[in-house]
CSV table of C-alpha atoms in Angstrom, one decimal:
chain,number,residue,atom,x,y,z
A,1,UNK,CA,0.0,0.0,0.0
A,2,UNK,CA,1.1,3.6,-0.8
A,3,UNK,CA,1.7,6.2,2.0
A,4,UNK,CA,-0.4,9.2,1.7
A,5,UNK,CA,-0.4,12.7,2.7
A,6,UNK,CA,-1.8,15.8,2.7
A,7,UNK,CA,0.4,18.7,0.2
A,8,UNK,CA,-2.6,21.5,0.2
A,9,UNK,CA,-5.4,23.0,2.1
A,10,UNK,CA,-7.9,25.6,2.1
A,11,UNK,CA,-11.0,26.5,3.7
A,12,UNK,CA,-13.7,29.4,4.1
A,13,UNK,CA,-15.6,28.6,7.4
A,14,UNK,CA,-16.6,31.3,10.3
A,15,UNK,CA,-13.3,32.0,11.8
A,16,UNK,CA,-11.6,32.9,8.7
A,17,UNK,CA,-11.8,32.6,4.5
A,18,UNK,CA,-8.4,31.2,4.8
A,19,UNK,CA,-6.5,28.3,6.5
A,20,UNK,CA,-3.8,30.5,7.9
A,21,UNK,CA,-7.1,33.0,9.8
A,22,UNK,CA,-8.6,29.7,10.8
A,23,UNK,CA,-5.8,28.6,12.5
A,24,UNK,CA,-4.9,31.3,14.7
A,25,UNK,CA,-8.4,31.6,15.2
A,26,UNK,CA,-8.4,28.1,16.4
A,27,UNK,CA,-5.1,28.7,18.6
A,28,UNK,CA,-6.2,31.4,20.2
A,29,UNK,CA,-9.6,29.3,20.8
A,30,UNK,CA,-12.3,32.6,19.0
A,31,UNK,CA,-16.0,31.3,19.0
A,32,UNK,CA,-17.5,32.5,15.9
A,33,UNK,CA,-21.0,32.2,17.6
A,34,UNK,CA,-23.3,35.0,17.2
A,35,UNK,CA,-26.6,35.9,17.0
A,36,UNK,CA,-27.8,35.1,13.5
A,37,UNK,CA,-28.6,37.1,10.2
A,38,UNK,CA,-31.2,35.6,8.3
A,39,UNK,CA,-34.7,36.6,6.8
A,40,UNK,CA,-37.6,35.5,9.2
A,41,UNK,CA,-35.4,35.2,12.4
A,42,UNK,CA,-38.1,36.2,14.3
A,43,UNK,CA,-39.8,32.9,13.7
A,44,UNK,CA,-37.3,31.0,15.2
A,45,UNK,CA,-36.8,29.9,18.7
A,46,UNK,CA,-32.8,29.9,18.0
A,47,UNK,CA,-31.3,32.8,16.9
A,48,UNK,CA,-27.5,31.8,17.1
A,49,UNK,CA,-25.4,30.5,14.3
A,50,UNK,CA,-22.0,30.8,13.2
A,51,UNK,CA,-22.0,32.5,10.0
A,52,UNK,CA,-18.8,33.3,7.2
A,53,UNK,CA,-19.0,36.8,8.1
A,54,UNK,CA,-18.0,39.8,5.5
A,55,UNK,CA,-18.8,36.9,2.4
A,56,UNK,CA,-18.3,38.5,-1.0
A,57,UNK,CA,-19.1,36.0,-3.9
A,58,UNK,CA,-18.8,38.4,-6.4
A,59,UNK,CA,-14.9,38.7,-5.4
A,60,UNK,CA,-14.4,35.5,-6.2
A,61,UNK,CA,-16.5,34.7,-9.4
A,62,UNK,CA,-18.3,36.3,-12.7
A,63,UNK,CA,-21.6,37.0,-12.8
A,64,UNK,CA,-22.2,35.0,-15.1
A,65,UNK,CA,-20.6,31.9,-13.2
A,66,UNK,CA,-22.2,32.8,-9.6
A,67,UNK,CA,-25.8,32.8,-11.0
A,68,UNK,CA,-25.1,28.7,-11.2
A,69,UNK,CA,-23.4,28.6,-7.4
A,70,UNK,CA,-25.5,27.7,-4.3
A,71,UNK,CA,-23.4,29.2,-1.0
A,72,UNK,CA,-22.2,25.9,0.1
A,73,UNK,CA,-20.5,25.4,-3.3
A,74,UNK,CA,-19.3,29.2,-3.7
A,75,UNK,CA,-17.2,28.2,0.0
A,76,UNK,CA,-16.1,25.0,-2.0
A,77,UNK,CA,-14.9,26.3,-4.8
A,78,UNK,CA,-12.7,29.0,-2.9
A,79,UNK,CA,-11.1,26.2,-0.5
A,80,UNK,CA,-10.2,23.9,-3.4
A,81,UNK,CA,-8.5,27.1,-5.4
A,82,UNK,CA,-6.5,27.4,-2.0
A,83,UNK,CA,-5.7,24.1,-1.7
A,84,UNK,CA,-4.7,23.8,-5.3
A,85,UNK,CA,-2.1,26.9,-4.7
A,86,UNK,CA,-0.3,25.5,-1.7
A,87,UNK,CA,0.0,22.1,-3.1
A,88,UNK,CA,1.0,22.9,-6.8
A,89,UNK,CA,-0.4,19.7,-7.8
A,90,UNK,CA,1.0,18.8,-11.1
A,91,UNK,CA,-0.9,14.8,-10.9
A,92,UNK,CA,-2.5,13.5,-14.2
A,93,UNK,CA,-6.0,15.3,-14.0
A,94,UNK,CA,-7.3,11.7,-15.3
A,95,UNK,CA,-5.5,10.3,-12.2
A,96,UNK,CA,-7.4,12.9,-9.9
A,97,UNK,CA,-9.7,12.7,-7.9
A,98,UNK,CA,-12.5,14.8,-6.6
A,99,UNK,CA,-14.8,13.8,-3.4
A,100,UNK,CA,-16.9,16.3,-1.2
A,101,UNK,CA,-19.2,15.3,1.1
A,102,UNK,CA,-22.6,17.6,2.0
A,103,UNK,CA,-25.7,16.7,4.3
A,104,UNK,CA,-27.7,19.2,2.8
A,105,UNK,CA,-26.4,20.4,-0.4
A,106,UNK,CA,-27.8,23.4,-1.6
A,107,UNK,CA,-30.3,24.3,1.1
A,108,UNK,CA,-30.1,27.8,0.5
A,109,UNK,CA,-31.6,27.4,-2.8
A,110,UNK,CA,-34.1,25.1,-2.0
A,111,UNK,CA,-34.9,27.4,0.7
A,112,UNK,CA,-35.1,30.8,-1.8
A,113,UNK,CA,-37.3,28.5,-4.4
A,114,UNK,CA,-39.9,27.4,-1.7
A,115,UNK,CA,-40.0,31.3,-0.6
A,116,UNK,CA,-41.2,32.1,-4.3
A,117,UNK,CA,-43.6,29.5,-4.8
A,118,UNK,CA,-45.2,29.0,-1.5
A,119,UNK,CA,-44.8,32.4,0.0
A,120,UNK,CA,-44.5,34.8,-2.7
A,121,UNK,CA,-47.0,33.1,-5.0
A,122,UNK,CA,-44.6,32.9,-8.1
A,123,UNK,CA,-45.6,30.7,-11.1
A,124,UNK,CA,-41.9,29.8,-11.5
A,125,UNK,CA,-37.9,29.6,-9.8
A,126,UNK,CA,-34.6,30.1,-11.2
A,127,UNK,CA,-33.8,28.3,-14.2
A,128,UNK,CA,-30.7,27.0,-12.7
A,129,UNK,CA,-32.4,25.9,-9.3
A,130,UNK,CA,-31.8,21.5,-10.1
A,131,UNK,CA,-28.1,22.3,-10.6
A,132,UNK,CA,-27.6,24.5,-7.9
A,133,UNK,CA,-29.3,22.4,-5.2
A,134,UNK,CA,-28.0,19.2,-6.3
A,135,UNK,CA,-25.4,17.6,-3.7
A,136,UNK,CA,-22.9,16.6,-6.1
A,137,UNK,CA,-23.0,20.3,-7.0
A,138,UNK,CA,-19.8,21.1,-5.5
A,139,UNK,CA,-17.5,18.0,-6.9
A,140,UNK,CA,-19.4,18.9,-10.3
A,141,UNK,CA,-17.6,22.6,-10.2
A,142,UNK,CA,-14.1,22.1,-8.6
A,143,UNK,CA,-13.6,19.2,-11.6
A,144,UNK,CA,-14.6,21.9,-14.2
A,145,UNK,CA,-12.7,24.8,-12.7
A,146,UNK,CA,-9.3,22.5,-12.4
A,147,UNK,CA,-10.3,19.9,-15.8
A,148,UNK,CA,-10.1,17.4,-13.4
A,149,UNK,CA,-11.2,14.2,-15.4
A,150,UNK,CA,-11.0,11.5,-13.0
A,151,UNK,CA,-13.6,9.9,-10.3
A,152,UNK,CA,-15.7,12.7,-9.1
A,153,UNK,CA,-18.6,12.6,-6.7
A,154,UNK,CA,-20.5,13.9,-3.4
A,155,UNK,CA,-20.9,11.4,-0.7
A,156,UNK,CA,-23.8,12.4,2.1
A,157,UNK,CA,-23.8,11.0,5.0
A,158,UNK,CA,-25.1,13.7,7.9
A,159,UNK,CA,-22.4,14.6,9.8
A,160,UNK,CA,-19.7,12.2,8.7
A,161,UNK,CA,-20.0,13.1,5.1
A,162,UNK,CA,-17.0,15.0,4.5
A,163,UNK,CA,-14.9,12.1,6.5
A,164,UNK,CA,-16.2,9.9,4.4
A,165,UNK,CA,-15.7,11.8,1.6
A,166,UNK,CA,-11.6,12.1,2.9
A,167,UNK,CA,-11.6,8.4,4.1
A,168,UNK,CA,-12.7,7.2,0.2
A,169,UNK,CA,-10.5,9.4,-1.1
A,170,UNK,CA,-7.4,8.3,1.2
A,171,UNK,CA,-8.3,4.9,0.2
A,172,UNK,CA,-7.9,5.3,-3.3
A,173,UNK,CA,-4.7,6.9,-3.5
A,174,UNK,CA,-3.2,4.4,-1.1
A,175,UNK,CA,-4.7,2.1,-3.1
A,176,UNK,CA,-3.8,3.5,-6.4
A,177,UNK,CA,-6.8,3.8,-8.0
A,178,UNK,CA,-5.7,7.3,-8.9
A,179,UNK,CA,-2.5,9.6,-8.2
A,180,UNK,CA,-4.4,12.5,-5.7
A,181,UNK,CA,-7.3,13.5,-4.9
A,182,UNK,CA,-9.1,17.1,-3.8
A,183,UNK,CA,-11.8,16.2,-0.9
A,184,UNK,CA,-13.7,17.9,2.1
A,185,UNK,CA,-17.2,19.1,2.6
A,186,UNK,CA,-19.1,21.9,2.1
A,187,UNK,CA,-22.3,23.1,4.0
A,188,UNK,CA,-25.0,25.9,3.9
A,189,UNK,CA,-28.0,25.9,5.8
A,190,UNK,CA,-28.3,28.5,7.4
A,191,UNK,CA,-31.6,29.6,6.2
A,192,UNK,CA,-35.0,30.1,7.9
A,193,UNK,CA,-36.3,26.3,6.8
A,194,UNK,CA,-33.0,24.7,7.4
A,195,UNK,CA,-33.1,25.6,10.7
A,196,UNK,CA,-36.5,25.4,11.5
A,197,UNK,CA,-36.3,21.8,10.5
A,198,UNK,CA,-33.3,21.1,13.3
A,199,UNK,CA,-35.4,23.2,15.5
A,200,UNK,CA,-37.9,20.4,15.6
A,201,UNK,CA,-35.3,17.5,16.7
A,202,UNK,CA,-34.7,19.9,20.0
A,203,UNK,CA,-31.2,19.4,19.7
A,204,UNK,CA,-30.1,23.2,19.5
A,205,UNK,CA,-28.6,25.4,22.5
A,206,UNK,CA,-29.8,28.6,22.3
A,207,UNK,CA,-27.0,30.4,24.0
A,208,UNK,CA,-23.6,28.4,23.2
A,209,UNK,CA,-22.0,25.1,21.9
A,210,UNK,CA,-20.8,23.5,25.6
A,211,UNK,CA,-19.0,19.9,24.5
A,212,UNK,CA,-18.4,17.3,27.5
A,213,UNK,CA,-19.3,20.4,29.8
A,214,UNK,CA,-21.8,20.3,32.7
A,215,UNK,CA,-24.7,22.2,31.7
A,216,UNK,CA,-24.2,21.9,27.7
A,217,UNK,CA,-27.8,21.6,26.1
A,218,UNK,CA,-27.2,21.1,22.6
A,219,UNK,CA,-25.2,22.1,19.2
A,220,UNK,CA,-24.8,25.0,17.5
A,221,UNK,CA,-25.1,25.5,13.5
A,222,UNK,CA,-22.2,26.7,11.2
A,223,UNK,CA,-21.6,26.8,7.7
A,224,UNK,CA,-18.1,26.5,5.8
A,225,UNK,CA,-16.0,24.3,3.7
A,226,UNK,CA,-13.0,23.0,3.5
A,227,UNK,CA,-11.0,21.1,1.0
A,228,UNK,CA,-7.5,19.2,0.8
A,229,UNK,CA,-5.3,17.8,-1.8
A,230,UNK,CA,-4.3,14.1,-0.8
A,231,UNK,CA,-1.5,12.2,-2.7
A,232,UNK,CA,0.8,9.8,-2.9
A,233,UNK,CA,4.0,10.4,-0.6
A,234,UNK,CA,6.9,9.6,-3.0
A,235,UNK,CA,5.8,11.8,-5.5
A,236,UNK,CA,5.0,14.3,-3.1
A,237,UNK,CA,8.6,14.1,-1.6
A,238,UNK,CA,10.0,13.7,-5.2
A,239,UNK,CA,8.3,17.5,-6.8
A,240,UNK,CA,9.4,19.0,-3.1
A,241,UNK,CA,6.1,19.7,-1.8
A,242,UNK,CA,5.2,20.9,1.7
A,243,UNK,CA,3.5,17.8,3.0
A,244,UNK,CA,1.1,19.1,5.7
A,245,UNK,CA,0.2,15.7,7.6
A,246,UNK,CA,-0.1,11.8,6.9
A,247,UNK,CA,-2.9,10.3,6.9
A,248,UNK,CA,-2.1,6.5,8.2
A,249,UNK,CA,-5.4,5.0,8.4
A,250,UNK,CA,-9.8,5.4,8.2
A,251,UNK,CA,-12.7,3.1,9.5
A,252,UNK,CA,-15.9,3.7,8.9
A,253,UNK,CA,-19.2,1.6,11.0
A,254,UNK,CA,-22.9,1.6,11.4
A,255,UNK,CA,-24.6,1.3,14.4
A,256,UNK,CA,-27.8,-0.1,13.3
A,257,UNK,CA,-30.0,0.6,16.0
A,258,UNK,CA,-31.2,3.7,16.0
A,259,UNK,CA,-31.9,6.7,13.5
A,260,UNK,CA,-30.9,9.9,16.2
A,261,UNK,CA,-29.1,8.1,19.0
A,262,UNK,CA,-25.9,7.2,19.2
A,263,UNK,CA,-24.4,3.6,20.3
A,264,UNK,CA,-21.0,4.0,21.4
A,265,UNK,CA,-20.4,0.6,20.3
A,266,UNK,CA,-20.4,2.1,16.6
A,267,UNK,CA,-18.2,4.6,17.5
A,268,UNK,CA,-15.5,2.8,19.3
A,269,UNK,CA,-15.3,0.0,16.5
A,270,UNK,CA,-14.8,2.5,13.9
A,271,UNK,CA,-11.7,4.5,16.3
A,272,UNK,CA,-10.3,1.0,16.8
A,273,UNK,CA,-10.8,0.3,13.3
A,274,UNK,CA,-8.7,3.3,11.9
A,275,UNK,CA,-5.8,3.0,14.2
A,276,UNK,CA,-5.6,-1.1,13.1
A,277,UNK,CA,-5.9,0.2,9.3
A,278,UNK,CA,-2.9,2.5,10.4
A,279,UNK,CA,-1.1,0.0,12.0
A,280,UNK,CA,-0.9,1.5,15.3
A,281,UNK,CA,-2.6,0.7,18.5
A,282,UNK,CA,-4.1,2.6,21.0
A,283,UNK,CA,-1.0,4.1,22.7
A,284,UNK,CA,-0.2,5.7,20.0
A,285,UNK,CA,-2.8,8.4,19.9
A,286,UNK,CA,-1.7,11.4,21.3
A,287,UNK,CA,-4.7,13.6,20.6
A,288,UNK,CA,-8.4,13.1,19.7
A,289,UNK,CA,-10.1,16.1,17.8
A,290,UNK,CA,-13.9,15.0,19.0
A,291,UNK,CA,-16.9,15.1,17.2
A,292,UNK,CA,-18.3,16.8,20.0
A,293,UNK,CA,-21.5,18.5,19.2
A,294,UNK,CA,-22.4,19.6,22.8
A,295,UNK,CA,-25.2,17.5,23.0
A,296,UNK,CA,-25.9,15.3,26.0
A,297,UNK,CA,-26.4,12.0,24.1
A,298,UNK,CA,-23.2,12.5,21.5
A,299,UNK,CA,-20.8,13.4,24.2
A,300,UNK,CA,-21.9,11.3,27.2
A,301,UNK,CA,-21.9,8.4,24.3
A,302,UNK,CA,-18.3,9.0,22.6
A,303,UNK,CA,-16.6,9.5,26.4
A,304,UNK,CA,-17.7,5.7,26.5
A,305,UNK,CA,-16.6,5.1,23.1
A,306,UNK,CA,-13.0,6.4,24.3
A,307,UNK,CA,-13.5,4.5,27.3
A,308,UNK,CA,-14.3,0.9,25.0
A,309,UNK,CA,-10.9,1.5,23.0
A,310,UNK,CA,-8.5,3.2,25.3
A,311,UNK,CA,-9.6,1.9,28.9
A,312,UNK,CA,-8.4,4.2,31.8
A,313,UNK,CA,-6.0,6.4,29.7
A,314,UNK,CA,-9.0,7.9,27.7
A,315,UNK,CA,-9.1,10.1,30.5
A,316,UNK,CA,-5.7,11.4,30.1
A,317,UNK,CA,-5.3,11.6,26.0
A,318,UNK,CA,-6.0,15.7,25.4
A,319,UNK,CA,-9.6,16.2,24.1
A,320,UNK,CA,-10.5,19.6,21.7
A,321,UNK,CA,-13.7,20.0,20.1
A,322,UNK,CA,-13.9,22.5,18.0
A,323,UNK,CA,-17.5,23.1,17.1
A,324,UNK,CA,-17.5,25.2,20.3
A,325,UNK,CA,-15.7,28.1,17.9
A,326,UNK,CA,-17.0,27.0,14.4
A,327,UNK,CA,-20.3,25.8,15.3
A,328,UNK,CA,-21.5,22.4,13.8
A,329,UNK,CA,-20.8,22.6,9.7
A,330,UNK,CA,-22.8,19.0,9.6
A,331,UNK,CA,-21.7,17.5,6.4
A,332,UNK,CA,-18.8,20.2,6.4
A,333,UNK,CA,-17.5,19.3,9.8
A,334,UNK,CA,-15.2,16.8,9.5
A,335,UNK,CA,-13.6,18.6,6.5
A,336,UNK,CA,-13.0,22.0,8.8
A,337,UNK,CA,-12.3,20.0,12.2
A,338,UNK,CA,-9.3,18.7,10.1
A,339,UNK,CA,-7.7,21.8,9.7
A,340,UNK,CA,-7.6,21.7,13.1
A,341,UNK,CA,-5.8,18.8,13.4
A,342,UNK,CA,-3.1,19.8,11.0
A,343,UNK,CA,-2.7,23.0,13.6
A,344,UNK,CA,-1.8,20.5,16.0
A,345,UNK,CA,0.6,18.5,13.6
A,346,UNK,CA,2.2,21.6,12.0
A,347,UNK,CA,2.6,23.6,14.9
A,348,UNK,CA,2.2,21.0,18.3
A,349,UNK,CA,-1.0,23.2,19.3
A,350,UNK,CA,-4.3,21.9,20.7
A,351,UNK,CA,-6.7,24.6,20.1
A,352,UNK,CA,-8.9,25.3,23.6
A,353,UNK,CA,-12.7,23.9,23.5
A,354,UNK,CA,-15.2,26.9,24.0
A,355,UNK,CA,-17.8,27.2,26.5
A,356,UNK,CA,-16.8,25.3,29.3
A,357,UNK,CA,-18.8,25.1,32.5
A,358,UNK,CA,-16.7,22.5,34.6
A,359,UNK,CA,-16.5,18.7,34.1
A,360,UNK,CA,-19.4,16.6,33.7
A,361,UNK,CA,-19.0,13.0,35.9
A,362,UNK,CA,-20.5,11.5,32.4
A,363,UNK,CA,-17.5,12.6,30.5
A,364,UNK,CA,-14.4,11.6,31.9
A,365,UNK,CA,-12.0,13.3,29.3
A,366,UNK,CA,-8.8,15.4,29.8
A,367,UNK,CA,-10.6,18.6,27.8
A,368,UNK,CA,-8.5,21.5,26.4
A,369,UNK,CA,-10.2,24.6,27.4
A,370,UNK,CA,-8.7,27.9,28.3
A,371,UNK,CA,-5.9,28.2,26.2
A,372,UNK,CA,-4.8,26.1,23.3
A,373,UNK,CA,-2.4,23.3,24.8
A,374,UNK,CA,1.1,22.6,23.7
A,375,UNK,CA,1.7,18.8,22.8
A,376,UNK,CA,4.8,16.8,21.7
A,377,UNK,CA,4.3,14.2,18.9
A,378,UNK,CA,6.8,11.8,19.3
A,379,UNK,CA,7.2,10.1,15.8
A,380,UNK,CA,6.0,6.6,17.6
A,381,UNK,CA,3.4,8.0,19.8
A,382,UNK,CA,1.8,11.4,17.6
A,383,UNK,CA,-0.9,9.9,16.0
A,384,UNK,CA,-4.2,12.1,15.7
A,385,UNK,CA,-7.7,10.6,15.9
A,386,UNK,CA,-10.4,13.2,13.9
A,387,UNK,CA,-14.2,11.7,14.6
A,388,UNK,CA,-17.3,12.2,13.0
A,389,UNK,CA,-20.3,10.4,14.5
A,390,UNK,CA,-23.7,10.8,12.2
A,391,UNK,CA,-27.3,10.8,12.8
A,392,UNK,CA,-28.8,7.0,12.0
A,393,UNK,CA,-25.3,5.7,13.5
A,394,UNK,CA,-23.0,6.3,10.7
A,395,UNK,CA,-19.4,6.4,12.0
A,396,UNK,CA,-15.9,7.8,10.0
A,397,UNK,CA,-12.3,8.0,11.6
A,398,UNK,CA,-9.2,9.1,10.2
A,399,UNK,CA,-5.6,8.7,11.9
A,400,UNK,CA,-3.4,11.0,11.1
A,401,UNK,CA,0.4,12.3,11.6
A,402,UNK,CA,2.8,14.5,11.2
């Protein structure tokens, strides 16, 4: 099997349009949670979000290309052209890649056409209102804008879409199904019906994102993207690029047993499961970058994950999640949460978890809060666990180092 690594990243998410913003953002542990800015707030019971603040579309593209963009893919777009810069990718474009992962595609359109019909009483929508809600939207457009002719597709899987979406596409460069690969996730719904809809599952906080803290009441929404160019490490090493992070191994798992709550059986399987892909075993894991949605199912549920796979040290291995500053991206948050990781490979920092109240006896976990935490990753013992831990029990993990 090959080795495979990460040469390029880029992202537009809440605490920054850029990787470089995001992570100091995320070292100096900024929560992007505000109240929100959308038409019909007023009508909600949750009025918190974390938006992409000062967002200028037309900056970035024509007029006559943004007509045919939903917001999710506009943030898509911009990540992969950063990613494509730092990596200087120079892979057969028929050997290339492309996999994003979305929950909810393009929700903002969807959203805008059933304003015109229902509300407004329009007798039509936007001509291009089936291309710009489509989920594979985003893939579509970053293979056009690079002439990437290889595999290219949108996996949706709730909240583990965009590390499934990394975890397929670290699997066929290893494999060498093709030479690289640009992946992540994208998300946008923010809108009055997108969140009206996650209002009914009473899973929202409507004052602040709180993970493995007493007193958390629920997750907070975000929107964002983020994209990375995986390839194979000898020709990485060979054109002299920057190689960012390894990825050493991914594990994915169902629960099967229930559509909203988590079994930590699921969970734990699919941790083991990446670190046994890696080669590695549980000692090795220096740092876990949580899913962690503030909830008090998820959390109280992957603490006894931890517990399943790492026994009485899963109280000592350092803990961030980050949703606490970004809010939760959903199909996006795997794909952003890793940028966090690389902060910790590139520059040994644990970015602080937002929020915190004091320890909850349900959550045994050595938290970063405060201040982002300095860590050493020993080349034996540095290995990064990212999670991502879906509605109707749909588990991805990737390992990771530096």
């Amino acid at each position: 099997m090959r080795r495979v690594v990460i040469t390029g990243a880029g992202t537009v998410n809440p605490l920054g349009h850029d990787l470089a913003t995001t992570m100091a953002a995320m070292a100096a542990g900024q929560s992007a949670i505000r109240p929100l800015h959308i038409a019909d707030l007023e009508r909600l019971s949750v009025k918190i979000g974390a938006q992409v603040k000062d967002w200028q579309p037309e900056i970035h593209f024509g007029r006559a290309k943004l007509v045919l963009l939903d917001r999710h893919v506009q943030f898509a777009l911009v990540a992969a052209r950063q990613a494509m810069a730092q990596a200087g990718l120079d892979a057969d474009p028929a050997q290339t890649a492309v996999i994003m992962g979305t929950a909810g595609g393009g929700l903002i359109t969807q959203d805008d056409a059933y304003r015109a019909v229902y509300a407004e009483g329009k007798a039509r929508v936007h001509p291009f209102t089936v291309p710009r809600l489509m989920g594979s939207a985003a893939a579509s457009h970053i293979s056009m804008e690079f002439g990437l002719t290889g595999p290219a597709f949108s996996v949706s899987s709730a909240c583990a879409s965009s590390n499934h979406a990394m975890g397929l596409a670290f699997q066929m460069v290893r494999s060498g199904a093709v030479q690289a690969a640009l992946a992540g996730g994208s998300e946008a719904m923010l809108s009055f019906g997108g969140l009206k809809a996650w209002e009914g599952l009473r899973v929202m906080s409507a004052d602040m994102c709180r993970p493995f803290s007493a007193g958390r009441d629920g997750m907070v929404q975000g929107e964002g993207a983020a994209v990375f160019v995986f390839e194979e490490a000898s020709a990485a090493l060979a054109r002299g690029a920057n190689i960012l992070g390894e990825v050493i191994g991914f594990a994915m798992t169902s629960d099967a047993s229930d559509i909203v709550l988590p079994n930590p059986d699921g969970a734990a399987r699919a941790m083991a499961g990446a670190l046994a892909d890696g080669g590695v075993g549980p000692d090795a894991v220096a740092h876990i970058n949580a899913h962690g949605t503030g909830t008090a199912a998820n959390d109280r549920s992957e603490s006894a994950a931890m517990a399943q796979v790492f026994g009485d040290r899963a109280a000592k291995i350092p803990l961030t999640a980050s949703k606490s500053l970004h809010g939760h991206l959903i199909g996006a948050a795997g794909a952003v949460e890793l940028v966090g990781c690389l902060l910790t490979l590139q520059q040994g920092l644990i970015s602080p978890t937002a929020g915190y109240l004091g320890p909850d006896p349900e959550c045994p976990v050595d938290l970063v809060t405060g201040a982002a935490r300095q860590v050493a990753l020993a080349p034996e013992a540095g290995v990064i666990l990212s999670n991502a831990f879906a509605f109707g029990g749909l588990n991805a993990v990737l390992a990771l180092r530096a």
